[in-house]
Coordinates of C-alpha atoms in Angstrom, one line a residue:
W1 CA 11.3 13.1 -2.4
T2 CA 9.6 10.6 -4.7
T3 CA 8.4 7.0 -4.6
D4 CA 9.1 6.5 -8.3
S5 CA 12.3 4.5 -8.7
D6 CA 12.6 5.8 -12.3
D7 CA 12.3 9.5 -11.4
E8 CA 15.5 11.3 -12.3
G9 CA 14.3 14.8 -11.6
Y10 CA 17.0 15.4 -9.1
K11 CA 19.5 15.4 -12.1
R12 CA 17.8 18.4 -13.7
H13 CA 20.6 20.8 -12.5
G14 CA 23.5 18.5 -13.3
L15 CA 25.8 16.4 -11.3
I16 CA 28.4 18.1 -9.1
G17 CA 30.0 15.0 -7.8
S18 CA 29.7 11.8 -5.8
E19 CA 32.5 12.2 -3.3
A20 CA 32.5 13.9 0.1
S21 CA 35.2 16.2 -1.2
D22 CA 32.8 17.7 -3.7
V23 CA 30.6 19.2 -1.0
T24 CA 31.0 23.0 -0.6
K25 CA 30.6 25.1 2.5
S26 CA 27.1 26.2 3.6
T27 CA 26.8 29.9 4.0
W28 CA 23.9 29.4 6.4
S29 CA 25.9 27.2 8.8
G30 CA 29.3 28.4 7.9
R31 CA 30.7 24.9 7.6
I32 CA 31.0 21.8 5.3
H33 CA 28.6 19.0 6.2
T34 CA 30.2 15.6 5.5
D35 CA 29.9 13.8 8.8
E36 CA 26.4 14.5 10.2
G37 CA 25.6 10.9 11.4
I38 CA 21.8 11.4 11.1
T39 CA 19.8 8.2 11.7
I40 CA 16.1 7.5 11.3
D41 CA 14.2 5.0 13.4
G42 CA 13.3 1.9 11.4
F43 CA 16.0 2.4 8.8
R44 CA 19.6 1.2 8.6
G45 CA 22.5 3.5 7.6
T46 CA 23.2 7.1 8.3
I47 CA 22.9 10.4 6.5
D48 CA 26.3 11.9 6.6
I49 CA 26.5 14.4 3.7
L50 CA 24.4 17.5 3.3
G51 CA 24.8 19.7 0.3
G52 CA 26.4 23.1 0.5
D53 CA 25.1 26.3 -1.3
W54 CA 23.2 25.3 -4.4
Q55 CA 23.8 21.6 -3.8
N56 CA 21.4 18.8 -2.9
A57 CA 22.6 15.5 -1.4
V58 CA 20.5 12.7 -2.9
Y59 CA 19.8 9.5 -1.0
R60 CA 17.9 6.4 -2.0
V61 CA 15.9 4.6 0.6
T62 CA 14.7 1.0 0.1
I63 CA 11.5 0.1 1.9
G64 CA 11.2 -3.4 3.2
G65 CA 14.9 -4.0 3.9
V66 CA 14.2 -4.7 7.6
S67 CA 12.6 -8.0 8.4
P68 CA 9.1 -7.8 9.9
P69 CA 8.5 -8.9 13.5
L70 CA 8.0 -12.6 14.2
L71 CA 4.2 -12.0 14.9
D72 CA 3.7 -10.4 11.5
K73 CA 5.2 -13.5 9.8
L74 CA 3.0 -15.8 11.7
V75 CA -0.2 -13.8 11.1
L76 CA 0.4 -13.6 7.4
D77 CA 1.1 -17.3 6.9
N78 CA -2.2 -19.1 6.9
T79 CA -0.5 -22.4 7.9
C80 CA 0.1 -20.7 11.3
A81 CA -3.5 -19.8 11.9
A82 CA -4.0 -22.3 14.7
L83 CA -0.9 -21.1 16.5
V84 CA -1.9 -17.4 16.1
A85 CA -5.4 -18.2 17.5
H86 CA -3.9 -20.0 20.5
L87 CA -1.5 -17.1 21.2
S88 CA -4.3 -14.6 20.9
D89 CA -6.5 -16.5 23.4
A90 CA -3.6 -16.7 25.8
D91 CA -2.6 -13.0 25.9
P92 CA -4.8 -9.9 25.4
A93 CA -1.8 -7.8 24.1
I94 CA -1.1 -10.4 21.4
K95 CA -4.8 -10.5 20.4
A96 CA -4.9 -6.7 20.1
A97 CA -1.8 -6.8 17.9
V98 CA -3.1 -9.6 15.7
L99 CA -6.4 -7.8 15.1
G100 CA -4.7 -4.4 14.5
E101 CA -5.3 -2.4 11.4
D102 CA -1.7 -3.0 10.2
K103 CA -2.1 -6.7 10.2
L104 CA -5.4 -6.6 8.3
I105 CA -4.0 -4.1 5.8
A106 CA -1.0 -6.3 5.1
A107 CA -3.2 -9.3 4.5
L108 CA -5.7 -7.7 2.1
S109 CA -4.5 -9.2 -1.1
P110 CA -5.7 -12.2 -3.2
K111 CA -2.7 -14.2 -2.1
T112 CA -3.5 -13.9 1.6
H113 CA -7.3 -13.5 1.4
A114 CA -7.8 -16.5 3.8
V115 CA -5.7 -14.7 6.4
S116 CA -7.9 -11.5 6.0
E117 CA -11.1 -13.6 6.3
A118 CA -9.7 -15.2 9.5
L119 CA -8.8 -11.8 11.0
L120 CA -12.2 -10.3 10.3
A121 CA -13.9 -13.4 11.7
Q122 CA -11.9 -13.0 14.9
G123 CA -12.9 -9.3 15.3
A124 CA -10.7 -7.2 13.1
E125 CA -12.5 -4.1 11.9
V126 CA -12.9 -2.5 8.5
S127 CA -12.0 0.9 9.8
D128 CA -11.8 4.1 7.8
T129 CA -8.0 3.7 7.5
V130 CA -8.4 0.2 6.1
A131 CA -11.1 1.4 3.7
K132 CA -8.9 4.2 2.5
M133 CA -6.1 1.7 1.8
L134 CA -8.4 -0.5 -0.2
L135 CA -9.6 2.4 -2.4
T136 CA -6.2 3.9 -3.1
P137 CA -4.7 3.1 -6.5
D138 CA -1.1 1.9 -6.8
D139 CA 1.4 3.4 -9.2
K140 CA -0.2 1.3 -12.0
G141 CA -3.7 2.7 -11.2
K142 CA -5.0 -0.5 -9.6
S143 CA -6.6 -0.3 -6.1
P144 CA -6.4 -3.3 -3.7
I145 CA -10.2 -3.6 -3.8
E146 CA -10.2 -4.0 -7.6
L147 CA -7.7 -6.9 -7.3
L148 CA -9.9 -8.6 -4.7
V149 CA -13.1 -8.1 -6.7
A150 CA -11.5 -9.6 -9.8
D151 CA -10.5 -12.9 -8.0
P152 CA -13.4 -15.3 -7.4
A153 CA -11.7 -16.8 -4.4
C154 CA -12.1 -13.5 -2.7
N155 CA -15.9 -13.2 -3.1
G156 CA -16.6 -13.9 0.6
L157 CA -13.9 -11.4 1.7
V158 CA -15.3 -8.7 -0.6
D159 CA -18.8 -9.2 0.8
T160 CA -17.4 -8.6 4.3
L161 CA -15.4 -5.6 3.3
C162 CA -18.5 -4.1 1.7
S163 CA -19.9 -3.6 5.3
H164 CA -17.9 -0.3 5.2
E165 CA -20.0 2.2 3.4
S166 CA -17.3 3.7 1.2
V167 CA -16.0 0.2 0.2
G168 CA -19.5 -1.0 -0.6
A169 CA -20.2 2.1 -2.7
A170 CA -16.9 1.5 -4.7
V171 CA -17.6 -2.2 -5.3
V172 CA -21.2 -1.9 -6.4
S173 CA -20.7 0.9 -8.9
P174 CA -20.6 1.5 -12.6
V175 CA -16.9 2.3 -12.3
M176 CA -16.2 -1.1 -10.9
F177 CA -18.4 -2.8 -13.5
G178 CA -16.5 -1.0 -16.2
T179 CA -13.2 -2.2 -14.7
M180 CA -14.4 -5.8 -14.5
A181 CA -16.3 -5.9 -17.9
K182 CA -13.4 -7.6 -19.7
P183 CA -13.0 -11.2 -20.8
A184 CA -10.6 -12.1 -18.0
T185 CA -12.9 -10.7 -15.3
A186 CA -16.4 -11.1 -16.8
A187 CA -17.5 -13.4 -14.0
A188 CA -16.8 -10.6 -11.5
A189 CA -18.8 -8.1 -13.6
L190 CA -21.7 -10.6 -13.8
R191 CA -21.6 -11.0 -10.0
L192 CA -21.9 -7.3 -9.5
V193 CA -25.2 -7.3 -11.4
E194 CA -26.7 -10.6 -10.4
E195 CA -25.6 -10.9 -6.7
K196 CA -24.7 -7.4 -5.7
G197 CA -27.7 -5.7 -7.3
L198 CA -26.0 -3.2 -9.6
S199 CA -28.4 -1.7 -12.1
I200 CA -27.5 -1.4 -15.7
D201 CA -27.9 2.3 -16.3
E202 CA -27.5 4.5 -19.3
A203 CA -23.9 5.3 -18.6
M204 CA -23.0 1.7 -18.4
V205 CA -24.8 0.9 -21.7
T206 CA -22.9 3.7 -23.4
T207 CA -19.6 2.4 -22.0
L208 CA -20.4 -1.1 -23.3
L209 CA -21.5 0.1 -26.8
T210 CA -18.9 2.8 -27.4
G211 CA -16.1 2.2 -24.9
T212 CA -16.6 5.8 -23.5
G213 CA -18.6 7.3 -20.8

C-alpha cells in the first residue's frame, strides 16, 4: 500500500485487465475470487475481487469521504465555541470527547489555532501522541509545528505546546532557526532568539554564512 497518489509501482509487472473476467483461479483456494464482499468499518464500498495466481487486485481508497460526526464539526468551528463549552459543562461524556486527543490534533493548524488554544485552556493535554503528530513531517517535509511557529498568530499556542519536552526541544533549536531564517519567516527566527532564548552557536553561524551545516 502507499499514501502517494502518484505512486504507480503497482504497474511494474504490467496490466492484466480491469474486468472481473480477467481474474484467474487461485491455486491456494482452488477458486476464482470475484464476489468476496469484504467491507471495512469506516469505509464505503466493498472489496469483491482478489487476484489469482501472480495477480494483484489494486484498490484506491480516498480518506475523508465520510462526513465527520456533528461534535467534530462544532468543535473545529470557533464560532461554535460557546455552544461547545455549554455542552461540555452539561455532560461529562461530551466534555471528555471534546478534550480528547483526536479533537486537539485536528485543530492544531494555523487556520484553527484559536480552537486549539480554547481546548488547551479547557484542559486538553499535550500528550506524547499529540507531540508526535506535531513533529511528524508531511509528504512535503513540513511538520505541523513548523507551520505554527511560522505564523505570528500562533505564538501563544506554540508557547503552550512547548510545555511538552520534545515539542519545546524541537521549537527552540538550531534546526527550527534554520527553517525560519528566511525573509518570509524572519520574525519567527528573531522570536526564537529574543523570546525563547535560543543561543547563536557556531553551527548556526556556519549555516547563515555558507548555507550549510
